[in-house]
Amino acid sequence: MTSRAGDAAQLLAISDLHIGYPENRALVEAMRPETDDDWLLVAGDVAETVEAIRWALETLAGRFRKVIWAPGNHELWTHPSDPVTLRGVARYEHLVEVCRDLGVLTPEDPYPVWEGPGGPVAVAPLFLLYDYSFLPSGCTTKDQGLEYAYGTGVVCTDEHLLHPDPYPSREAWCRARVAETERRLEALPDDLPTVLVNHYPLDRHPTDVLWHPEFAMWCGTTLTADWHRRFRVETMVYGHLHIPRTTWLDGVRFEEVSVGYPREWRKRPEPPGRLRRIAPREVGAR
Ligand SMILES: [Fe+2]
Ligand SMILES: [Fe+2]
């Protein structure tokens, strides 16, 4: 767990729980707030089946004052092991209904305002997807990028399991989500800071350290490159990369909060599943 802020409530974050792994499910079973008023942001990749997603969010919603979820690509897969065979928008809407049953907030709800220490700040869970605009160097189109990726063998499973129905493509779905989300963020009071929570980074820079740079195509969109400046962002919370770290861009904190797979977290010195504190700021943070 993160260091305590006295008895003050905290806004905490985690992502990429991937509870299909029993070791990761055990991490979720052990996750607890430090105060009765802590909120938890869950930035996607909880699991692949609706039943597992429901179990994890229900477990966390029973412990934290508020749980706020943004979908990852794994939740959106129509996975052969899931008896729920919905695709694309219908699957997303079903997951939103599951969250409503559990009292978990989603990108479809009004953005709540964190009034605790470090607030007030609007907390906006986002569902934006990606549009293949983070292309490998030397490529100028999606087709070129995909051809390169198939050549190296680094191709995201989304290509087979993340269906965009009824949109013609994932990038068309992404553009629609970006336009609608931009409209909602613009409608916020212009003196209210924000915490934006998205499965993917809103700016490309965190993907610069990927071992396989071509994987960046499945990691966001250039359409959001100025959002951290436009929308008064205090902290941009994301996951997906499985590279937990803090970076800064234009004075804005980008926080990758993933747990990742057991084979990844076992190599790290720190204990796995640590909840990251988003507000109030850690002592010494800029
Ligand atoms: Fe993940
Ligand atoms: Fe992901």
PDB file of C-alpha atoms and ligand atoms in Angstrom:
ATOM      1  CA  MET A   1       0.000   0.000   0.000  1.00  0.00           C
ATOM      2  CA  THR A   2       1.012   3.596  -0.457  1.00  0.00           C
ATOM      3  CA  SER A   3       2.250   5.664   2.462  1.00  0.00           C
ATOM      4  CA  ARG A   4      -0.503   6.971   4.704  1.00  0.00           C
ATOM      5  CA  ALA A   5      -1.699  10.540   4.603  1.00  0.00           C
ATOM      6  CA  GLY A   6      -2.656  10.663   8.272  1.00  0.00           C
ATOM      7  CA  ASP A   7      -6.304   9.776   8.452  1.00  0.00           C
ATOM      8  CA  ALA A   8      -7.096  11.840   5.386  1.00  0.00           C
ATOM      9  CA  ALA A   9      -9.048  10.259   2.577  1.00  0.00           C
ATOM     10  CA  GLN A  10      -7.126   9.375  -0.552  1.00  0.00           C
ATOM     11  CA  LEU A  11      -7.827   9.083  -4.249  1.00  0.00           C
ATOM     12  CA  LEU A  12      -6.068   5.847  -5.247  1.00  0.00           C
ATOM     13  CA  ALA A  13      -5.524   4.134  -8.593  1.00  0.00           C
ATOM     14  CA  ILE A  14      -4.706   0.749 -10.098  1.00  0.00           C
ATOM     15  CA  SER A  15      -5.060  -0.953 -13.487  1.00  0.00           C
ATOM     16  CA  ASP A  16      -4.326  -4.122 -15.403  1.00  0.00           C
ATOM     17  CA  LEU A  17      -5.498  -6.417 -12.618  1.00  0.00           C
ATOM     18  CA  HIS A  18      -5.710  -9.342 -15.083  1.00  0.00           C
ATOM     19  CA  ILE A  19      -7.414 -11.552 -12.528  1.00  0.00           C
ATOM     20  CA  GLY A  20      -7.495 -14.534 -14.874  1.00  0.00           C
ATOM     21  CA  TYR A  21      -4.155 -15.237 -13.180  1.00  0.00           C
ATOM     22  CA  PRO A  22      -4.830 -16.730  -9.724  1.00  0.00           C
ATOM     23  CA  GLU A  23      -1.873 -14.756  -8.296  1.00  0.00           C
ATOM     24  CA  ASN A  24      -3.481 -11.526  -9.486  1.00  0.00           C
ATOM     25  CA  ARG A  25      -6.902 -12.535  -8.190  1.00  0.00           C
ATOM     26  CA  ALA A  26      -5.241 -12.977  -4.800  1.00  0.00           C
ATOM     27  CA  LEU A  27      -3.860  -9.437  -5.047  1.00  0.00           C
ATOM     28  CA  VAL A  28      -7.389  -8.101  -5.543  1.00  0.00           C
ATOM     29  CA  GLU A  29      -8.631 -10.163  -2.606  1.00  0.00           C
ATOM     30  CA  ALA A  30      -5.997  -8.435  -0.484  1.00  0.00           C
ATOM     31  CA  MET A  31      -6.675  -4.871  -1.689  1.00  0.00           C
ATOM     32  CA  ARG A  32      -8.040  -2.622   1.035  1.00  0.00           C
ATOM     33  CA  PRO A  33      -8.540   1.110   1.464  1.00  0.00           C
ATOM     34  CA  GLU A  34      -6.608   2.864   4.229  1.00  0.00           C
ATOM     35  CA  THR A  35      -9.504   5.065   5.286  1.00  0.00           C
ATOM     36  CA  ASP A  36     -13.285   4.693   5.093  1.00  0.00           C
ATOM     37  CA  ASP A  37     -13.436   7.463   2.502  1.00  0.00           C
ATOM     38  CA  ASP A  38     -10.830   6.337  -0.032  1.00  0.00           C
ATOM     39  CA  TRP A  39     -11.847   6.208  -3.697  1.00  0.00           C
ATOM     40  CA  LEU A  40     -10.320   3.746  -6.165  1.00  0.00           C
ATOM     41  CA  LEU A  41      -9.765   4.366  -9.873  1.00  0.00           C
ATOM     42  CA  VAL A  42      -9.549   1.184 -11.964  1.00  0.00           C
ATOM     43  CA  ALA A  43      -8.038   2.010 -15.356  1.00  0.00           C
ATOM     44  CA  GLY A  44      -8.968  -1.113 -17.320  1.00  0.00           C
ATOM     45  CA  ASP A  45      -7.848  -4.673 -18.057  1.00  0.00           C
ATOM     46  CA  VAL A  46      -9.622  -6.174 -15.056  1.00  0.00           C
ATOM     47  CA  ALA A  47     -10.293  -9.493 -16.841  1.00  0.00           C
ATOM     48  CA  GLU A  48     -11.662 -11.039 -20.039  1.00  0.00           C
ATOM     49  CA  THR A  49     -14.999 -12.485 -18.901  1.00  0.00           C
ATOM     50  CA  VAL A  50     -17.994 -10.570 -17.607  1.00  0.00           C
ATOM     51  CA  GLU A  51     -18.235 -12.878 -14.595  1.00  0.00           C
ATOM     52  CA  ALA A  52     -14.615 -12.197 -13.590  1.00  0.00           C
ATOM     53  CA  ILE A  53     -14.957  -8.448 -14.198  1.00  0.00           C
ATOM     54  CA  ARG A  54     -18.081  -8.412 -12.036  1.00  0.00           C
ATOM     55  CA  TRP A  55     -16.352 -10.341  -9.233  1.00  0.00           C
ATOM     56  CA  ALA A  56     -13.390  -7.949  -9.115  1.00  0.00           C
ATOM     57  CA  LEU A  57     -15.433  -4.744  -9.265  1.00  0.00           C
ATOM     58  CA  GLU A  58     -17.964  -6.056  -6.741  1.00  0.00           C
ATOM     59  CA  THR A  59     -15.156  -7.018  -4.355  1.00  0.00           C
ATOM     60  CA  LEU A  60     -13.567  -3.567  -4.619  1.00  0.00           C
ATOM     61  CA  ALA A  61     -16.893  -1.683  -4.535  1.00  0.00           C
ATOM     62  CA  GLY A  62     -17.653  -3.390  -1.213  1.00  0.00           C
ATOM     63  CA  ARG A  63     -14.507  -1.898   0.328  1.00  0.00           C
ATOM     64  CA  PHE A  64     -13.915   1.535  -1.171  1.00  0.00           C
ATOM     65  CA  ARG A  65     -16.202   4.556  -0.765  1.00  0.00           C
ATOM     66  CA  LYS A  66     -16.339   4.903  -4.538  1.00  0.00           C
ATOM     67  CA  VAL A  67     -14.957   2.806  -7.383  1.00  0.00           C
ATOM     68  CA  ILE A  68     -14.541   4.343 -10.832  1.00  0.00           C
ATOM     69  CA  TRP A  69     -13.835   2.151 -13.851  1.00  0.00           C
ATOM     70  CA  ALA A  70     -12.588   2.844 -17.359  1.00  0.00           C
ATOM     71  CA  PRO A  71     -12.528  -0.118 -19.758  1.00  0.00           C
ATOM     72  CA  GLY A  72      -9.343  -1.703 -21.066  1.00  0.00           C
ATOM     73  CA  ASN A  73      -9.013  -3.658 -24.262  1.00  0.00           C
ATOM     74  CA  HIS A  74      -9.269  -6.994 -22.411  1.00  0.00           C
ATOM     75  CA  GLU A  75     -12.766  -6.222 -21.076  1.00  0.00           C
ATOM     76  CA  LEU A  76     -13.839  -5.426 -24.644  1.00  0.00           C
ATOM     77  CA  TRP A  77     -12.647  -8.693 -26.127  1.00  0.00           C
ATOM     78  CA  THR A  78     -15.302 -11.182 -27.145  1.00  0.00           C
ATOM     79  CA  HIS A  79     -13.276 -13.988 -25.629  1.00  0.00           C
ATOM     80  CA  PRO A  80     -14.034 -17.615 -26.531  1.00  0.00           C
ATOM     81  CA  SER A  81     -14.068 -18.515 -22.822  1.00  0.00           C
ATOM     82  CA  ASP A  82     -16.846 -15.983 -22.054  1.00  0.00           C
ATOM     83  CA  PRO A  83     -20.449 -17.219 -22.301  1.00  0.00           C
ATOM     84  CA  VAL A  84     -21.373 -13.565 -22.941  1.00  0.00           C
ATOM     85  CA  THR A  85     -20.908 -13.352 -26.707  1.00  0.00           C
ATOM     86  CA  LEU A  86     -21.797  -9.678 -27.182  1.00  0.00           C
ATOM     87  CA  ARG A  87     -19.501  -7.680 -29.467  1.00  0.00           C
ATOM     88  CA  GLY A  88     -18.265  -4.098 -29.583  1.00  0.00           C
ATOM     89  CA  VAL A  89     -20.630  -1.388 -28.394  1.00  0.00           C
ATOM     90  CA  ALA A  90     -23.166  -3.957 -27.132  1.00  0.00           C
ATOM     91  CA  ARG A  91     -20.508  -5.576 -24.938  1.00  0.00           C
ATOM     92  CA  TYR A  92     -19.350  -2.208 -23.598  1.00  0.00           C
ATOM     93  CA  GLU A  93     -22.937  -1.208 -22.789  1.00  0.00           C
ATOM     94  CA  HIS A  94     -23.480  -4.525 -21.015  1.00  0.00           C
ATOM     95  CA  LEU A  95     -20.402  -3.886 -18.864  1.00  0.00           C
ATOM     96  CA  VAL A  96     -21.717  -0.402 -18.052  1.00  0.00           C
ATOM     97  CA  GLU A  97     -24.966  -2.031 -16.858  1.00  0.00           C
ATOM     98  CA  VAL A  98     -22.986  -4.455 -14.689  1.00  0.00           C
ATOM     99  CA  CYS A  99     -21.182  -1.474 -13.138  1.00  0.00           C
ATOM    100  CA  ARG A 100     -24.473   0.346 -12.515  1.00  0.00           C
ATOM    101  CA  ASP A 101     -25.751  -2.735 -10.643  1.00  0.00           C
ATOM    102  CA  LEU A 102     -22.638  -2.580  -8.460  1.00  0.00           C
ATOM    103  CA  GLY A 103     -22.648   1.200  -7.925  1.00  0.00           C
ATOM    104  CA  VAL A 104     -19.371   1.504  -9.862  1.00  0.00           C
ATOM    105  CA  LEU A 105     -19.030   4.689 -11.947  1.00  0.00           C
ATOM    106  CA  THR A 106     -18.149   4.443 -15.647  1.00  0.00           C
ATOM    107  CA  PRO A 107     -17.383   6.852 -18.507  1.00  0.00           C
ATOM    108  CA  GLU A 108     -21.161   7.041 -19.075  1.00  0.00           C
ATOM    109  CA  ASP A 109     -21.848   8.724 -15.708  1.00  0.00           C
ATOM    110  CA  PRO A 110     -21.527  12.404 -14.776  1.00  0.00           C
ATOM    111  CA  TYR A 111     -17.942  13.044 -13.709  1.00  0.00           C
ATOM    112  CA  PRO A 112     -17.740  12.960  -9.900  1.00  0.00           C
ATOM    113  CA  VAL A 113     -15.793  15.643  -8.026  1.00  0.00           C
ATOM    114  CA  TRP A 114     -13.173  14.582  -5.483  1.00  0.00           C
ATOM    115  CA  GLU A 115     -13.649  16.967  -2.562  1.00  0.00           C
ATOM    116  CA  GLY A 116     -11.086  15.315  -0.271  1.00  0.00           C
ATOM    117  CA  PRO A 117      -7.457  16.389   0.288  1.00  0.00           C
ATOM    118  CA  GLY A 118      -5.980  17.639  -2.964  1.00  0.00           C
ATOM    119  CA  GLY A 119      -9.451  18.517  -4.301  1.00  0.00           C
ATOM    120  CA  PRO A 120     -11.719  19.749  -5.590  1.00  0.00           C
ATOM    121  CA  VAL A 121     -10.931  17.973  -8.818  1.00  0.00           C
ATOM    122  CA  ALA A 122     -13.249  16.443 -11.418  1.00  0.00           C
ATOM    123  CA  VAL A 123     -12.500  12.754 -11.907  1.00  0.00           C
ATOM    124  CA  ALA A 124     -13.217  11.679 -15.465  1.00  0.00           C
ATOM    125  CA  PRO A 125     -13.026   8.014 -16.464  1.00  0.00           C
ATOM    126  CA  LEU A 126     -12.588   7.902 -20.239  1.00  0.00           C
ATOM    127  CA  PHE A 127     -13.190   5.343 -22.938  1.00  0.00           C
ATOM    128  CA  LEU A 128     -11.337   6.480 -26.048  1.00  0.00           C
ATOM    129  CA  LEU A 129      -9.758   3.375 -27.640  1.00  0.00           C
ATOM    130  CA  TYR A 130      -6.987   3.906 -30.235  1.00  0.00           C
ATOM    131  CA  ASP A 131      -6.762   4.657 -33.923  1.00  0.00           C
ATOM    132  CA  TYR A 132      -3.358   3.367 -35.110  1.00  0.00           C
ATOM    133  CA  SER A 133      -1.978   6.919 -35.235  1.00  0.00           C
ATOM    134  CA  PHE A 134       1.005   6.017 -32.994  1.00  0.00           C
ATOM    135  CA  LEU A 135       2.744   4.546 -36.048  1.00  0.00           C
ATOM    136  CA  PRO A 136       6.167   2.885 -36.143  1.00  0.00           C
ATOM    137  CA  SER A 137       8.869   5.191 -37.478  1.00  0.00           C
ATOM    138  CA  GLY A 138       9.023   5.153 -41.259  1.00  0.00           C
ATOM    139  CA  CYS A 139       5.321   4.272 -41.586  1.00  0.00           C
ATOM    140  CA  THR A 140       2.718   6.845 -42.614  1.00  0.00           C
ATOM    141  CA  THR A 141      -0.461   4.738 -42.775  1.00  0.00           C
ATOM    142  CA  LYS A 142      -2.212   2.109 -40.660  1.00  0.00           C
ATOM    143  CA  ASP A 143      -1.754  -0.469 -43.418  1.00  0.00           C
ATOM    144  CA  GLN A 144       1.993   0.131 -43.487  1.00  0.00           C
ATOM    145  CA  GLY A 145       2.143  -0.043 -39.704  1.00  0.00           C
ATOM    146  CA  LEU A 146       0.199  -3.312 -39.570  1.00  0.00           C
ATOM    147  CA  GLU A 147       2.300  -4.818 -42.361  1.00  0.00           C
ATOM    148  CA  TYR A 148       5.405  -3.958 -40.353  1.00  0.00           C
ATOM    149  CA  ALA A 149       3.896  -5.419 -37.154  1.00  0.00           C
ATOM    150  CA  TYR A 150       2.865  -8.659 -38.849  1.00  0.00           C
ATOM    151  CA  GLY A 151       6.422  -8.836 -40.166  1.00  0.00           C
ATOM    152  CA  THR A 152       7.897  -8.631 -36.676  1.00  0.00           C
ATOM    153  CA  GLY A 153       5.171 -10.838 -35.176  1.00  0.00           C
ATOM    154  CA  VAL A 154       4.196  -8.197 -32.584  1.00  0.00           C
ATOM    155  CA  VAL A 155       0.448  -7.953 -33.193  1.00  0.00           C
ATOM    156  CA  CYS A 156      -2.082  -7.122 -30.472  1.00  0.00           C
ATOM    157  CA  THR A 157      -4.726  -9.815 -29.820  1.00  0.00           C
ATOM    158  CA  ASP A 158      -7.300  -7.024 -30.278  1.00  0.00           C
ATOM    159  CA  GLU A 159      -6.995  -7.672 -34.014  1.00  0.00           C
ATOM    160  CA  HIS A 160      -8.838 -10.961 -33.447  1.00  0.00           C
ATOM    161  CA  LEU A 161     -11.030 -10.356 -30.386  1.00  0.00           C
ATOM    162  CA  LEU A 162     -11.877  -6.634 -30.050  1.00  0.00           C
ATOM    163  CA  HIS A 163     -14.765  -6.123 -32.455  1.00  0.00           C
ATOM    164  CA  PRO A 164     -15.918  -2.578 -33.236  1.00  0.00           C
ATOM    165  CA  ASP A 165     -19.573  -3.446 -34.121  1.00  0.00           C
ATOM    166  CA  PRO A 166     -21.588  -1.555 -35.246  1.00  0.00           C
ATOM    167  CA  TYR A 167     -18.713   0.749 -36.204  1.00  0.00           C
ATOM    168  CA  PRO A 168     -16.821  -0.265 -39.335  1.00  0.00           C
ATOM    169  CA  SER A 169     -13.465  -0.186 -37.532  1.00  0.00           C
ATOM    170  CA  ARG A 170     -11.831   0.358 -34.144  1.00  0.00           C
ATOM    171  CA  GLU A 171     -10.496   3.703 -35.359  1.00  0.00           C
ATOM    172  CA  ALA A 172     -14.017   4.860 -36.308  1.00  0.00           C
ATOM    173  CA  TRP A 173     -15.230   3.870 -32.834  1.00  0.00           C
ATOM    174  CA  CYS A 174     -12.237   5.744 -31.354  1.00  0.00           C
ATOM    175  CA  ARG A 175     -13.031   8.930 -33.305  1.00  0.00           C
ATOM    176  CA  ALA A 176     -16.650   8.865 -32.121  1.00  0.00           C
ATOM    177  CA  ARG A 177     -15.581   8.359 -28.499  1.00  0.00           C
ATOM    178  CA  VAL A 178     -12.995  11.144 -28.699  1.00  0.00           C
ATOM    179  CA  ALA A 179     -15.522  13.626 -30.144  1.00  0.00           C
ATOM    180  CA  GLU A 180     -18.167  12.854 -27.508  1.00  0.00           C
ATOM    181  CA  THR A 181     -15.650  12.915 -24.649  1.00  0.00           C
ATOM    182  CA  GLU A 182     -14.130  16.196 -25.817  1.00  0.00           C
ATOM    183  CA  ARG A 183     -17.605  17.756 -25.738  1.00  0.00           C
ATOM    184  CA  ARG A 184     -18.161  16.572 -22.159  1.00  0.00           C
ATOM    185  CA  LEU A 185     -14.757  17.756 -20.919  1.00  0.00           C
ATOM    186  CA  GLU A 186     -15.280  21.161 -22.532  1.00  0.00           C
ATOM    187  CA  ALA A 187     -18.542  21.499 -20.592  1.00  0.00           C
ATOM    188  CA  LEU A 188     -16.775  21.277 -17.208  1.00  0.00           C
ATOM    189  CA  PRO A 189     -16.330  24.522 -15.229  1.00  0.00           C
ATOM    190  CA  ASP A 190     -13.186  26.187 -16.561  1.00  0.00           C
ATOM    191  CA  ASP A 191     -11.702  26.674 -13.095  1.00  0.00           C
ATOM    192  CA  LEU A 192     -12.035  23.013 -12.055  1.00  0.00           C
ATOM    193  CA  PRO A 193      -8.873  20.864 -12.336  1.00  0.00           C
ATOM    194  CA  THR A 194      -9.265  17.283 -13.561  1.00  0.00           C
ATOM    195  CA  VAL A 195      -7.913  13.790 -13.102  1.00  0.00           C
ATOM    196  CA  LEU A 196      -8.341  11.959 -16.411  1.00  0.00           C
ATOM    197  CA  VAL A 197      -8.430   8.156 -16.229  1.00  0.00           C
ATOM    198  CA  ASN A 198      -7.982   6.275 -19.487  1.00  0.00           C
ATOM    199  CA  HIS A 199      -6.620   2.817 -20.284  1.00  0.00           C
ATOM    200  CA  TYR A 200      -4.182   4.444 -22.717  1.00  0.00           C
ATOM    201  CA  PRO A 201      -1.901   7.445 -22.230  1.00  0.00           C
ATOM    202  CA  LEU A 202      -3.342  10.636 -23.737  1.00  0.00           C
ATOM    203  CA  ASP A 203       0.086  11.498 -25.117  1.00  0.00           C
ATOM    204  CA  ARG A 204       2.417   9.166 -26.945  1.00  0.00           C
ATOM    205  CA  HIS A 205       5.539   9.770 -24.847  1.00  0.00           C
ATOM    206  CA  PRO A 206       5.057   6.815 -22.422  1.00  0.00           C
ATOM    207  CA  THR A 207       5.242   4.403 -25.374  1.00  0.00           C
ATOM    208  CA  ASP A 208       8.765   5.589 -26.253  1.00  0.00           C
ATOM    209  CA  VAL A 209      10.225   2.959 -23.912  1.00  0.00           C
ATOM    210  CA  LEU A 210       8.297  -0.008 -25.331  1.00  0.00           C
ATOM    211  CA  TRP A 211      10.494  -2.991 -26.044  1.00  0.00           C
ATOM    212  CA  HIS A 212       8.503  -3.452 -29.283  1.00  0.00           C
ATOM    213  CA  PRO A 213       7.802   0.099 -30.554  1.00  0.00           C
ATOM    214  CA  GLU A 214       5.258  -1.158 -33.116  1.00  0.00           C
ATOM    215  CA  PHE A 215       2.939  -2.109 -30.225  1.00  0.00           C
ATOM    216  CA  ALA A 216       2.300   1.640 -29.779  1.00  0.00           C
ATOM    217  CA  MET A 217      -0.304   1.419 -32.563  1.00  0.00           C
ATOM    218  CA  TRP A 218      -2.628  -0.237 -30.031  1.00  0.00           C
ATOM    219  CA  CYS A 219      -1.850   2.288 -27.277  1.00  0.00           C
ATOM    220  CA  GLY A 220      -3.777   5.498 -27.946  1.00  0.00           C
ATOM    221  CA  THR A 221      -4.436   8.276 -30.406  1.00  0.00           C
ATOM    222  CA  THR A 222      -2.762  11.521 -31.425  1.00  0.00           C
ATOM    223  CA  LEU A 223      -6.229  13.149 -31.244  1.00  0.00           C
ATOM    224  CA  THR A 224      -5.745  13.618 -27.470  1.00  0.00           C
ATOM    225  CA  ALA A 225      -2.163  14.961 -27.571  1.00  0.00           C
ATOM    226  CA  ASP A 226      -3.094  18.378 -26.134  1.00  0.00           C
ATOM    227  CA  TRP A 227      -5.760  17.274 -23.653  1.00  0.00           C
ATOM    228  CA  HIS A 228      -3.439  17.381 -20.639  1.00  0.00           C
ATOM    229  CA  ARG A 229      -3.027  21.118 -21.289  1.00  0.00           C
ATOM    230  CA  ARG A 230      -6.555  21.899 -22.471  1.00  0.00           C
ATOM    231  CA  PHE A 231      -8.452  20.271 -19.624  1.00  0.00           C
ATOM    232  CA  ARG A 232      -6.499  21.479 -16.557  1.00  0.00           C
ATOM    233  CA  VAL A 233      -5.180  17.992 -15.828  1.00  0.00           C
ATOM    234  CA  GLU A 234      -3.633  17.434 -12.385  1.00  0.00           C
ATOM    235  CA  THR A 235      -2.812  13.814 -13.122  1.00  0.00           C
ATOM    236  CA  MET A 236      -3.364  11.612 -16.161  1.00  0.00           C
ATOM    237  CA  VAL A 237      -3.912   8.055 -14.923  1.00  0.00           C
ATOM    238  CA  TYR A 238      -3.381   5.191 -17.399  1.00  0.00           C
ATOM    239  CA  GLY A 239      -2.251   1.573 -17.690  1.00  0.00           C
ATOM    240  CA  HIS A 240      -2.061  -0.915 -20.577  1.00  0.00           C
ATOM    241  CA  LEU A 241       1.701  -0.648 -21.073  1.00  0.00           C
ATOM    242  CA  HIS A 242       2.518  -2.732 -17.980  1.00  0.00           C
ATOM    243  CA  ILE A 243       5.367  -0.293 -17.331  1.00  0.00           C
ATOM    244  CA  PRO A 244       4.433   1.326 -13.991  1.00  0.00           C
ATOM    245  CA  ARG A 245       6.129   4.703 -13.605  1.00  0.00           C
ATOM    246  CA  THR A 246       5.622   8.446 -13.299  1.00  0.00           C
ATOM    247  CA  THR A 247       6.480  10.845 -16.121  1.00  0.00           C
ATOM    248  CA  TRP A 248       5.923  14.577 -16.546  1.00  0.00           C
ATOM    249  CA  LEU A 249       4.866  16.483 -19.640  1.00  0.00           C
ATOM    250  CA  ASP A 250       4.318  20.260 -19.646  1.00  0.00           C
ATOM    251  CA  GLY A 251       4.200  20.107 -15.847  1.00  0.00           C
ATOM    252  CA  VAL A 252       1.443  17.445 -15.901  1.00  0.00           C
ATOM    253  CA  ARG A 253       1.932  14.151 -14.097  1.00  0.00           C
ATOM    254  CA  PHE A 254       1.305  10.988 -16.117  1.00  0.00           C
ATOM    255  CA  GLU A 255       0.932   7.965 -13.830  1.00  0.00           C
ATOM    256  CA  GLU A 256       1.039   4.392 -15.175  1.00  0.00           C
ATOM    257  CA  VAL A 257      -0.661   2.335 -12.462  1.00  0.00           C
ATOM    258  CA  SER A 258      -0.658  -1.225 -13.837  1.00  0.00           C
ATOM    259  CA  VAL A 259      -0.249  -4.444 -11.897  1.00  0.00           C
ATOM    260  CA  GLY A 260       0.571  -6.469 -15.027  1.00  0.00           C
ATOM    261  CA  TYR A 261       1.142 -10.197 -15.412  1.00  0.00           C
ATOM    262  CA  PRO A 262       2.808 -12.290 -12.679  1.00  0.00           C
ATOM    263  CA  ARG A 263       5.807 -12.905 -14.973  1.00  0.00           C
ATOM    264  CA  GLU A 264       6.239  -9.125 -15.126  1.00  0.00           C
ATOM    265  CA  TRP A 265       5.662  -8.122 -11.500  1.00  0.00           C
ATOM    266  CA  ARG A 266       7.750 -10.979 -10.110  1.00  0.00           C
ATOM    267  CA  LYS A 267      10.842  -9.312 -11.617  1.00  0.00           C
ATOM    268  CA  ARG A 268      10.216  -6.021  -9.803  1.00  0.00           C
ATOM    269  CA  PRO A 269      11.622  -5.313  -6.356  1.00  0.00           C
ATOM    270  CA  GLU A 270       8.487  -3.682  -4.949  1.00  0.00           C
ATOM    271  CA  PRO A 271       5.491  -5.706  -3.732  1.00  0.00           C
ATOM    272  CA  PRO A 272       2.853  -6.204  -6.475  1.00  0.00           C
ATOM    273  CA  GLY A 273      -0.581  -4.609  -6.475  1.00  0.00           C
ATOM    274  CA  ARG A 274       0.385  -1.419  -4.658  1.00  0.00           C
ATOM    275  CA  LEU A 275      -2.343   1.194  -4.985  1.00  0.00           C
ATOM    276  CA  ARG A 276      -0.952   4.474  -6.343  1.00  0.00           C
ATOM    277  CA  ARG A 277      -1.932   7.698  -4.608  1.00  0.00           C
ATOM    278  CA  ILE A 278      -3.302  10.325  -6.987  1.00  0.00           C
ATOM    279  CA  ALA A 279      -4.599  12.826  -4.399  1.00  0.00           C
ATOM    280  CA  PRO A 280      -3.370  14.257  -2.181  1.00  0.00           C
ATOM    281  CA  ARG A 281      -0.001  14.401  -3.887  1.00  0.00           C
ATOM    282  CA  GLU A 282       2.780  12.308  -2.397  1.00  0.00           C
ATOM    283  CA  VAL A 283       5.189  14.399  -0.333  1.00  0.00           C
ATOM    284  CA  GLY A 284       7.995  15.586  -2.592  1.00  0.00           C
ATOM    285  CA  ALA A 285       5.929  15.247  -5.773  1.00  0.00           C
ATOM    286  CA  ARG A 286       5.955  18.306  -8.009  1.00  0.00           C
TER     287      ARG A 286
HETATM  288 FE    FE B   1      -3.054  -5.054 -19.461  1.00  0.00          FE
HETATM  289 FE    FE B   2      -4.561  -3.242 -22.095  1.00  0.00          FE
END
